[in-house]
Coordinates of N, CA, C and O and ligand atoms in Angstrom, one line a residue:
M1 N 87.7 -89.0 125.3 CA 89.0 -88.5 124.7 C 89.6 -87.5 125.6 O 88.9 -86.6 126.2
S2 N 91.0 -87.5 125.7 CA 91.7 -86.5 126.6 C 91.6 -85.1 126.0 O 91.7 -84.9 124.8
T3 N 91.5 -84.1 126.9 CA 91.5 -82.7 126.4 C 92.9 -82.2 126.5 O 93.1 -81.0 126.1
V4 N 93.9 -82.9 127.1 CA 95.3 -82.4 127.1 C 95.9 -82.6 125.8 O 95.9 -83.7 125.3
S5 N 96.4 -81.5 125.2 CA 97.0 -81.7 123.8 C 98.4 -82.2 124.0 O 99.1 -81.9 124.9
K6 N 98.8 -83.0 123.0 CA 100.1 -83.6 123.0 C 101.2 -82.5 122.7 O 100.9 -81.6 121.9
P7 N 102.4 -82.6 123.2 CA 103.5 -81.7 122.8 C 103.7 -81.8 121.3 O 103.6 -82.9 120.7
W8 N 104.1 -80.7 120.7 CA 104.4 -80.7 119.3 C 105.6 -79.9 119.0 O 106.0 -79.0 119.8
S9 N 106.2 -80.1 117.8 CA 107.4 -79.4 117.4 C 107.5 -79.4 115.9 O 107.2 -80.5 115.3
Y10 N 107.9 -78.3 115.3 CA 108.1 -78.2 113.8 C 109.4 -77.5 113.6 O 109.7 -76.6 114.3
T11 N 110.1 -78.0 112.6 CA 111.4 -77.4 112.2 C 111.3 -77.1 110.7 O 111.0 -78.0 109.9
L12 N 111.6 -75.8 110.3 CA 111.6 -75.4 108.9 C 113.1 -75.0 108.6 O 113.6 -74.0 109.1
Q13 N 113.7 -75.7 107.7 CA 115.1 -75.4 107.2 C 114.9 -74.3 106.1 O 114.1 -74.5 105.2
L14 N 115.7 -73.3 106.1 CA 115.6 -72.2 105.2 C 116.9 -71.9 104.5 O 118.0 -71.8 105.1
P15 N 116.9 -71.7 103.2 CA 118.1 -71.3 102.5 C 118.4 -69.8 102.8 O 117.4 -69.1 103.2
H16 N 119.6 -69.4 102.5 CA 119.9 -68.0 102.7 C 119.4 -67.1 101.6 O 120.2 -66.7 100.7
E17 N 118.1 -66.9 101.6 CA 117.4 -66.2 100.5 C 116.6 -65.1 101.1 O 116.1 -65.3 102.2
A18 N 116.4 -64.0 100.4 CA 115.7 -62.9 100.9 C 114.2 -63.2 101.3 O 113.6 -62.6 102.2
H19 N 113.7 -64.2 100.6 CA 112.2 -64.5 100.8 C 112.1 -65.5 102.0 O 111.0 -65.8 102.5
S20 N 113.2 -66.0 102.6 CA 113.1 -67.0 103.6 C 112.3 -66.5 104.9 O 111.5 -67.2 105.4
P21 N 112.7 -65.3 105.4 CA 111.9 -64.9 106.6 C 110.4 -64.8 106.4 O 109.6 -65.1 107.2
R22 N 110.0 -64.4 105.1 CA 108.6 -64.3 104.9 C 107.9 -65.6 104.8 O 106.9 -65.8 105.4
I23 N 108.6 -66.6 104.2 CA 108.1 -68.0 104.2 C 108.0 -68.5 105.6 O 107.0 -69.2 106.0
A24 N 109.0 -68.2 106.4 CA 108.9 -68.7 107.8 C 107.8 -68.1 108.6 O 107.1 -68.7 109.4
R25 N 107.5 -66.8 108.3 CA 106.4 -66.1 109.1 C 105.1 -66.7 108.7 O 104.2 -66.9 109.5
C26 N 104.9 -67.0 107.4 CA 103.7 -67.6 106.9 C 103.5 -68.9 107.5 O 102.4 -69.3 107.9
T27 N 104.6 -69.7 107.6 CA 104.5 -71.0 108.2 C 104.1 -71.0 109.6 O 103.3 -71.7 110.1
L28 N 104.7 -70.0 110.3 CA 104.4 -69.8 111.8 C 102.9 -69.6 112.0 O 102.3 -70.2 112.8
R29 N 102.4 -68.7 111.1 CA 101.0 -68.4 111.3 C 100.1 -69.6 111.1 O 99.1 -69.9 111.8
S30 N 100.5 -70.4 110.1 CA 99.7 -71.7 109.8 C 99.8 -72.6 111.0 O 98.8 -73.2 111.4
I31 N 101.0 -72.8 111.5 CA 101.1 -73.7 112.6 C 100.3 -73.2 113.9 O 99.6 -74.0 114.5
L32 N 100.4 -71.9 114.2 CA 99.7 -71.5 115.4 C 98.2 -71.5 115.2 O 97.5 -71.8 116.1
K33 N 97.7 -71.3 114.0 CA 96.3 -71.4 113.7 C 95.9 -72.9 113.9 O 94.9 -73.2 114.5
A34 N 96.7 -73.8 113.3 CA 96.3 -75.2 113.4 C 96.3 -75.7 114.9 O 95.5 -76.6 115.2
H35 N 97.1 -75.1 115.8 CA 97.1 -75.5 117.2 C 96.2 -74.5 118.1 O 96.4 -74.5 119.3
Q36 N 95.3 -73.8 117.4 CA 94.4 -72.8 118.2 C 95.2 -71.9 119.1 O 94.8 -71.7 120.3
L37 N 96.3 -71.4 118.6 CA 97.1 -70.5 119.4 C 97.1 -69.1 118.7 O 98.1 -68.3 118.8
T38 N 96.0 -68.7 118.1 CA 96.0 -67.4 117.4 C 96.2 -66.2 118.4 O 96.6 -65.2 117.9
Q39 N 95.9 -66.4 119.6 CA 96.1 -65.3 120.6 C 97.5 -64.9 120.8 O 97.8 -63.8 121.2
V40 N 98.4 -65.8 120.4 CA 99.9 -65.4 120.6 C 100.5 -65.2 119.2 O 101.7 -64.9 119.2
T41 N 99.7 -65.2 118.1 CA 100.4 -65.1 116.8 C 101.1 -63.8 116.6 O 102.2 -63.8 116.1
D42 N 100.5 -62.7 117.0 CA 101.2 -61.4 116.8 C 102.5 -61.3 117.5 O 103.5 -60.9 116.9
T43 N 102.6 -61.7 118.7 CA 103.8 -61.6 119.5 C 104.8 -62.7 118.9 O 106.0 -62.3 118.7
A44 N 104.3 -63.9 118.7 CA 105.2 -64.9 118.1 C 105.8 -64.5 116.8 O 107.0 -64.7 116.5
E45 N 105.0 -63.8 116.0 CA 105.5 -63.4 114.6 C 106.5 -62.3 114.8 O 107.5 -62.3 114.1
L46 N 106.3 -61.4 115.7 CA 107.3 -60.3 115.9 C 108.6 -60.9 116.4 O 109.7 -60.6 115.8
L47 N 108.6 -61.9 117.3 CA 109.8 -62.5 117.9 C 110.5 -63.2 116.7 O 111.7 -63.1 116.6
A48 N 109.7 -64.0 116.0 CA 110.4 -64.8 114.9 C 110.9 -63.9 113.9 O 112.0 -64.1 113.4
S49 N 110.2 -62.9 113.5 CA 110.6 -62.0 112.5 C 112.0 -61.3 112.8 O 112.9 -61.3 112.0
E50 N 112.1 -60.8 114.0 CA 113.4 -60.2 114.5 C 114.5 -61.2 114.4 O 115.6 -60.9 113.9
L51 N 114.3 -62.4 114.9 CA 115.3 -63.4 115.0 C 115.7 -63.9 113.6 O 116.9 -64.1 113.3
L52 N 114.7 -64.1 112.7 CA 115.0 -64.6 111.4 C 115.7 -63.5 110.6 O 116.6 -63.8 109.8
T53 N 115.3 -62.3 110.7 CA 115.9 -61.2 109.9 C 117.4 -61.1 110.3 O 118.3 -60.9 109.5
N54 N 117.6 -61.2 111.6 CA 119.0 -61.2 112.1 C 119.8 -62.4 111.6 O 121.0 -62.2 111.2
A55 N 119.2 -63.6 111.6 CA 119.9 -64.7 111.0 C 120.3 -64.5 109.6 O 121.4 -64.8 109.1
H56 N 119.4 -63.8 108.8 CA 119.7 -63.6 107.4 C 120.8 -62.5 107.3 O 121.7 -62.7 106.5
L57 N 120.7 -61.5 108.1 CA 121.7 -60.3 108.0 C 123.0 -60.7 108.6 O 124.0 -60.2 108.1
H58 N 123.0 -61.4 109.7 CA 124.3 -61.6 110.5 C 124.9 -62.9 110.3 O 125.7 -63.3 111.2
S59 N 124.5 -63.7 109.4 CA 125.2 -65.0 109.1 C 125.2 -65.2 107.6 O 124.4 -64.5 106.9
D60 N 126.0 -66.1 107.1 CA 126.0 -66.2 105.6 C 125.6 -67.6 105.1 O 125.8 -67.9 104.0
G61 N 125.0 -68.4 106.0 CA 124.6 -69.7 105.5 C 123.1 -69.9 105.7 O 122.3 -69.0 105.8
A62 N 122.7 -71.2 105.6 CA 121.3 -71.5 105.8 C 120.9 -71.2 107.3 O 121.8 -71.1 108.1
Y63 N 119.6 -71.1 107.5 CA 119.2 -71.0 108.9 C 117.9 -71.8 109.1 O 117.4 -72.3 108.1
A64 N 117.4 -71.8 110.3 CA 116.2 -72.7 110.5 C 115.3 -72.1 111.6 O 115.8 -71.4 112.6
L65 N 114.0 -72.3 111.5 CA 113.0 -71.9 112.5 C 112.5 -73.2 113.1 O 112.1 -74.1 112.4
R66 N 112.4 -73.2 114.4 CA 111.7 -74.3 115.1 C 110.7 -73.7 116.0 O 111.0 -72.7 116.8
L67 N 109.5 -74.3 116.0 CA 108.4 -73.9 116.9 C 108.1 -75.1 117.7 O 107.9 -76.2 117.2
R68 N 107.9 -74.9 119.0 CA 107.4 -76.0 119.8 C 106.5 -75.6 120.9 O 106.6 -74.4 121.4
S69 N 105.6 -76.4 121.3 CA 104.7 -76.1 122.3 C 105.4 -76.1 123.7 O 106.4 -76.7 123.9
G70 N 104.8 -75.3 124.6 CA 105.2 -75.3 126.0 C 104.1 -75.6 126.9 O 103.3 -76.5 126.6
Q71 N 104.0 -74.8 127.9 CA 102.8 -74.9 128.8 C 101.6 -74.5 128.0 O 101.7 -73.9 126.9
P72 N 100.4 -74.9 128.4 CA 99.2 -74.6 127.6 C 99.2 -73.1 127.2 O 99.4 -72.2 128.1
G73 N 99.0 -72.8 125.9 CA 98.9 -71.4 125.5 C 100.3 -70.8 125.1 O 100.4 -69.7 124.7
Q74 N 101.4 -71.5 125.4 CA 102.7 -71.0 125.2 C 103.4 -71.6 124.0 O 103.1 -72.8 123.6
V75 N 104.3 -70.8 123.4 CA 105.1 -71.4 122.3 C 106.5 -70.9 122.4 O 106.8 -69.8 122.9
R76 N 107.4 -71.8 122.0 CA 108.9 -71.4 122.0 C 109.3 -71.3 120.6 O 109.1 -72.3 119.8
I77 N 109.9 -70.2 120.2 CA 110.4 -69.9 118.9 C 112.0 -70.0 119.0 O 112.6 -69.4 119.8
S78 N 112.6 -70.9 118.1 CA 114.0 -71.0 118.1 C 114.5 -70.7 116.7 O 113.9 -71.2 115.7
V79 N 115.6 -70.0 116.6 CA 116.2 -69.7 115.3 C 117.6 -70.1 115.3 O 118.4 -69.6 116.2
W80 N 118.0 -71.0 114.5 CA 119.4 -71.5 114.4 C 120.0 -70.8 113.2 O 119.4 -70.6 112.2
D81 N 121.3 -70.4 113.3 CA 122.1 -69.9 112.2 C 123.5 -70.4 112.3 O 123.9 -70.9 113.3
T82 N 124.3 -70.2 111.3 CA 125.7 -70.7 111.2 C 126.7 -69.8 111.9 O 127.9 -70.3 112.0
N83 N 126.4 -68.6 112.3 CA 127.3 -67.7 112.9 C 127.4 -68.1 114.4 O 126.4 -68.0 115.1
P84 N 128.5 -68.5 115.0 CA 128.6 -68.9 116.4 C 128.5 -67.8 117.4 O 128.3 -68.0 118.6
E85 N 128.6 -66.5 116.9 CA 128.6 -65.4 117.9 C 127.2 -65.2 118.4 O 126.2 -65.0 117.7
I86 N 127.1 -65.1 119.8 CA 125.9 -64.8 120.5 C 125.8 -63.3 120.6 O 126.7 -62.7 121.1
P87 N 124.7 -62.7 120.1 CA 124.6 -61.3 120.1 C 124.6 -60.8 121.6 O 124.1 -61.4 122.5
T88 N 125.3 -59.6 121.8 CA 125.4 -59.1 123.1 C 124.1 -58.9 123.9 O 124.1 -59.2 125.1
A89 N 123.1 -58.5 123.2 CA 121.8 -58.3 123.9 C 121.2 -59.6 124.5 O 120.3 -59.5 125.3
F90 N 121.7 -60.8 124.1 CA 121.3 -62.0 124.7 C 122.3 -62.5 125.8 O 122.1 -63.6 126.3
V91 N 123.3 -61.7 126.0 CA 124.3 -62.1 127.0 C 124.2 -61.2 128.2 O 124.3 -61.6 129.4
K92 N 124.0 -59.9 128.0 CA 123.9 -59.0 129.1 C 122.9 -57.9 128.8 O 122.4 -57.8 127.6
E93 N 122.5 -57.1 129.8 CA 121.5 -56.0 129.6 C 122.1 -55.1 128.6 O 123.1 -54.5 128.7
P94 N 121.4 -54.9 127.4 CA 121.9 -54.0 126.4 C 121.7 -52.5 126.7 O 120.8 -52.2 127.4
E95 N 122.6 -51.7 126.1 CA 122.4 -50.3 126.3 C 121.4 -49.8 125.2 O 121.4 -50.4 124.1
A96 N 120.6 -48.8 125.5 CA 119.6 -48.3 124.5 C 120.4 -47.7 123.4 O 121.4 -47.0 123.7
P97 N 120.1 -47.9 122.1 CA 120.8 -47.2 121.0 C 120.6 -45.7 121.1 O 119.6 -45.2 121.6
D98 N 121.5 -45.0 120.5 CA 121.3 -43.5 120.3 C 120.0 -43.2 119.6 O 119.5 -44.0 118.8
D99 N 119.4 -42.1 119.9 CA 118.2 -41.7 119.2 C 118.3 -41.7 117.7 O 117.4 -42.0 117.0
S100 N 119.5 -41.4 117.3 CA 119.7 -41.3 115.8 C 120.1 -42.6 115.2 O 120.2 -42.7 113.9
A101 N 120.3 -43.7 116.0 CA 120.8 -45.0 115.4 C 119.7 -45.6 114.5 O 118.5 -45.6 114.9
E102 N 120.1 -46.1 113.4 CA 119.2 -46.7 112.5 C 119.0 -48.2 112.7 O 118.2 -48.8 112.0
C103 N 119.8 -48.8 113.5 CA 119.6 -50.2 113.8 C 119.9 -50.5 115.3 O 120.2 -49.5 116.0
G104 N 119.8 -51.7 115.7 CA 120.1 -52.1 117.1 C 118.9 -52.1 118.0 O 119.1 -52.1 119.2
R105 N 117.7 -52.1 117.5 CA 116.5 -52.1 118.4 C 115.8 -53.5 118.4 O 115.0 -53.8 119.2
G106 N 116.1 -54.3 117.4 CA 115.4 -55.6 117.2 C 115.4 -56.5 118.4 O 114.4 -57.0 118.9
L107 N 116.6 -56.7 119.0 CA 116.7 -57.6 120.1 C 116.2 -57.0 121.4 O 115.8 -57.7 122.3
L108 N 116.2 -55.6 121.4 CA 115.6 -55.0 122.6 C 114.1 -55.3 122.6 O 113.5 -55.6 123.6
L109 N 113.5 -55.3 121.4 CA 112.1 -55.6 121.3 C 111.8 -57.0 121.7 O 110.8 -57.4 122.4
V110 N 112.7 -57.9 121.2 CA 112.6 -59.4 121.6 C 112.6 -59.5 123.1 O 111.7 -60.1 123.8
R111 N 113.5 -58.8 123.8 CA 113.6 -58.9 125.3 C 112.4 -58.3 125.9 O 111.9 -58.8 127.0
L112 N 111.8 -57.3 125.3 CA 110.6 -56.7 125.9 C 109.4 -57.5 125.7 O 108.5 -57.6 126.6
C113 N 109.3 -58.2 124.6 CA 108.0 -58.9 124.2 C 108.0 -60.3 124.6 O 106.9 -60.9 124.7
A114 N 109.2 -60.9 124.8 CA 109.2 -62.4 125.2 C 109.0 -62.6 126.7 O 109.4 -61.7 127.5
D115 N 108.5 -63.7 127.0 CA 108.4 -64.1 128.5 C 109.7 -64.5 129.0 O 110.1 -64.4 130.2
A116 N 110.5 -65.2 128.1 CA 111.8 -65.7 128.4 C 112.6 -65.8 127.1 O 112.0 -65.9 126.0
W117 N 113.9 -65.7 127.2 CA 114.7 -65.9 126.0 C 116.1 -66.5 126.4 O 116.4 -66.5 127.6
G118 N 116.8 -66.9 125.4 CA 118.1 -67.5 125.7 C 118.8 -67.8 124.5 O 118.3 -67.7 123.3
A119 N 120.1 -68.3 124.6 CA 120.9 -68.6 123.5 C 121.9 -69.7 123.9 O 122.3 -69.7 125.0
Y120 N 122.3 -70.5 122.9 CA 123.5 -71.3 123.2 C 124.2 -71.6 121.8 O 123.6 -71.6 120.8
Q121 N 125.5 -71.9 122.0 CA 126.3 -72.2 120.8 C 126.1 -73.7 120.5 O 126.0 -74.5 121.4
L122 N 126.2 -74.1 119.3 CA 126.2 -75.5 118.9 C 127.6 -75.7 118.3 O 127.9 -75.1 117.3
G123 N 128.3 -76.6 118.9 CA 129.7 -76.5 118.5 C 130.3 -77.8 118.1 O 131.3 -78.2 118.8
D124 N 130.0 -78.5 117.1 CA 130.8 -79.6 116.7 C 131.0 -79.7 115.2 O 130.2 -80.2 114.5
A125 N 132.1 -79.0 114.7 CA 132.3 -78.9 113.3 C 132.5 -80.3 112.7 O 132.1 -80.5 111.5
A126 N 133.0 -81.3 113.5 CA 133.2 -82.6 112.9 C 131.9 -83.2 112.5 O 131.9 -84.0 111.6
F127 N 130.8 -82.9 113.2 CA 129.5 -83.4 112.8 C 128.7 -82.4 112.0 O 127.5 -82.6 111.8
G128 N 129.3 -81.4 111.5 CA 128.6 -80.4 110.7 C 127.5 -79.6 111.4 O 126.6 -79.2 110.9
C129 N 127.7 -79.5 112.7 CA 126.7 -78.9 113.6 C 127.3 -77.7 114.3 O 127.8 -77.9 115.4
T130 N 127.4 -76.5 113.7 CA 128.0 -75.4 114.3 C 127.0 -74.2 114.3 O 125.9 -74.4 113.7
G131 N 127.5 -73.1 114.8 CA 126.6 -72.0 114.9 C 126.0 -71.8 116.2 O 126.6 -72.1 117.2
K132 N 124.8 -71.3 116.2 CA 124.1 -71.0 117.5 C 122.6 -71.1 117.3 O 122.1 -71.1 116.2
L133 N 122.0 -71.1 118.5 CA 120.5 -71.1 118.5 C 120.0 -70.0 119.5 O 120.5 -70.0 120.6
L134 N 119.2 -69.2 119.0 CA 118.5 -68.2 119.9 C 117.1 -68.6 120.0 O 116.4 -69.0 119.1
W135 N 116.6 -68.5 121.3 CA 115.1 -68.8 121.5 C 114.4 -67.8 122.3 O 115.1 -67.0 123.0
A136 N 113.1 -67.7 122.1 CA 112.3 -66.8 122.9 C 110.9 -67.5 123.0 O 110.5 -68.2 122.1
E137 N 110.3 -67.2 124.2 CA 109.0 -67.8 124.5 C 107.9 -66.7 124.7 O 108.2 -65.7 125.1
C138 N 106.7 -67.1 124.3 CA 105.6 -66.1 124.6 C 104.3 -66.9 124.9 O 104.3 -68.1 124.6
G139 N 103.4 -66.2 125.4 CA 102.1 -66.8 125.6 C 101.8 -67.2 127.1 O 100.7 -67.7 127.4
S140 N 102.7 -66.8 128.0 CA 102.4 -67.1 129.4 C 101.5 -66.0 130.0 O 101.0 -66.2 131.1
G141 N 101.3 -64.9 129.3 CA 100.4 -63.9 129.9 C 101.2 -63.0 130.9 O 100.6 -62.2 131.6
K142 N 102.5 -63.2 131.0 CA 103.3 -62.4 131.9 C 103.3 -60.9 131.5 O 103.4 -60.6 130.3
Ligands
ADP1 N1 122.0 -63.9 114.6 C1 123.0 -63.1 114.9 N2 124.3 -63.5 114.8 C2 125.3 -62.7 115.1 N3 125.1 -61.4 115.6 C3 123.9 -61.0 115.7 C4 122.7 -61.8 115.4 N4 121.6 -61.0 115.7 C5 122.0 -59.9 116.1 N5 123.4 -59.8 116.2 C6 124.2 -58.7 116.6 O1 123.4 -57.9 117.5 C7 123.2 -56.6 117.0 C8 121.9 -56.0 117.4 O2 120.8 -56.8 116.7 P1 119.4 -56.1 116.6 O3 119.0 -55.5 117.9 O4 118.5 -57.0 115.9 O5 119.7 -54.8 115.6 P2 120.1 -54.8 114.1 O6 119.8 -56.1 113.5 O7 119.1 -53.7 113.6 O8 121.5 -54.4 114.0 C9 123.5 -56.7 115.5 O9 123.9 -55.5 114.9 C10 124.5 -57.7 115.4 O10 125.8 -57.2 115.7
MG2 MG1 117.9 -57.0 113.8

């Protein structure tokens, strides 16, 4: 039997409900456990949590979490939402927030903890596919 594991991918569609990020985090933990990736669970959960909370706070529709395998030991977390705007922190080097700022640190954490990250708009209203997707990877040991 081959020891090379097959590529895998899971997508969880979420309604715009306060409990959705929690359900998505629980699902993420189950998936990573099933694929023997528990060593990346803490980082993956942090990345997913920031992206999912943002999708909830900064869009007004449904959103989705996708997890997929990468190189051995790596995982890519993608969060889709209906707001087409790409956050500035994913476009250019963000400025550190004021010491007294109560928000604006989540994507800085994502940039610090992820091995790679990116974003793209999804743009065809005619096919009901609009908004954007933000992704982050972890597990390379970088
Ligand atoms: N999914 C998103 N869609 C649109 N804008 C976003 C999204 N996520 C983040 N942003 C923008 O980027 C800013 C910084 O996000 P973040 O660092 O997570 O801080 P916070 O969520 O605490 O404001 C947000 O205030 C918002 O303006
Ligand atoms: Mg945030």
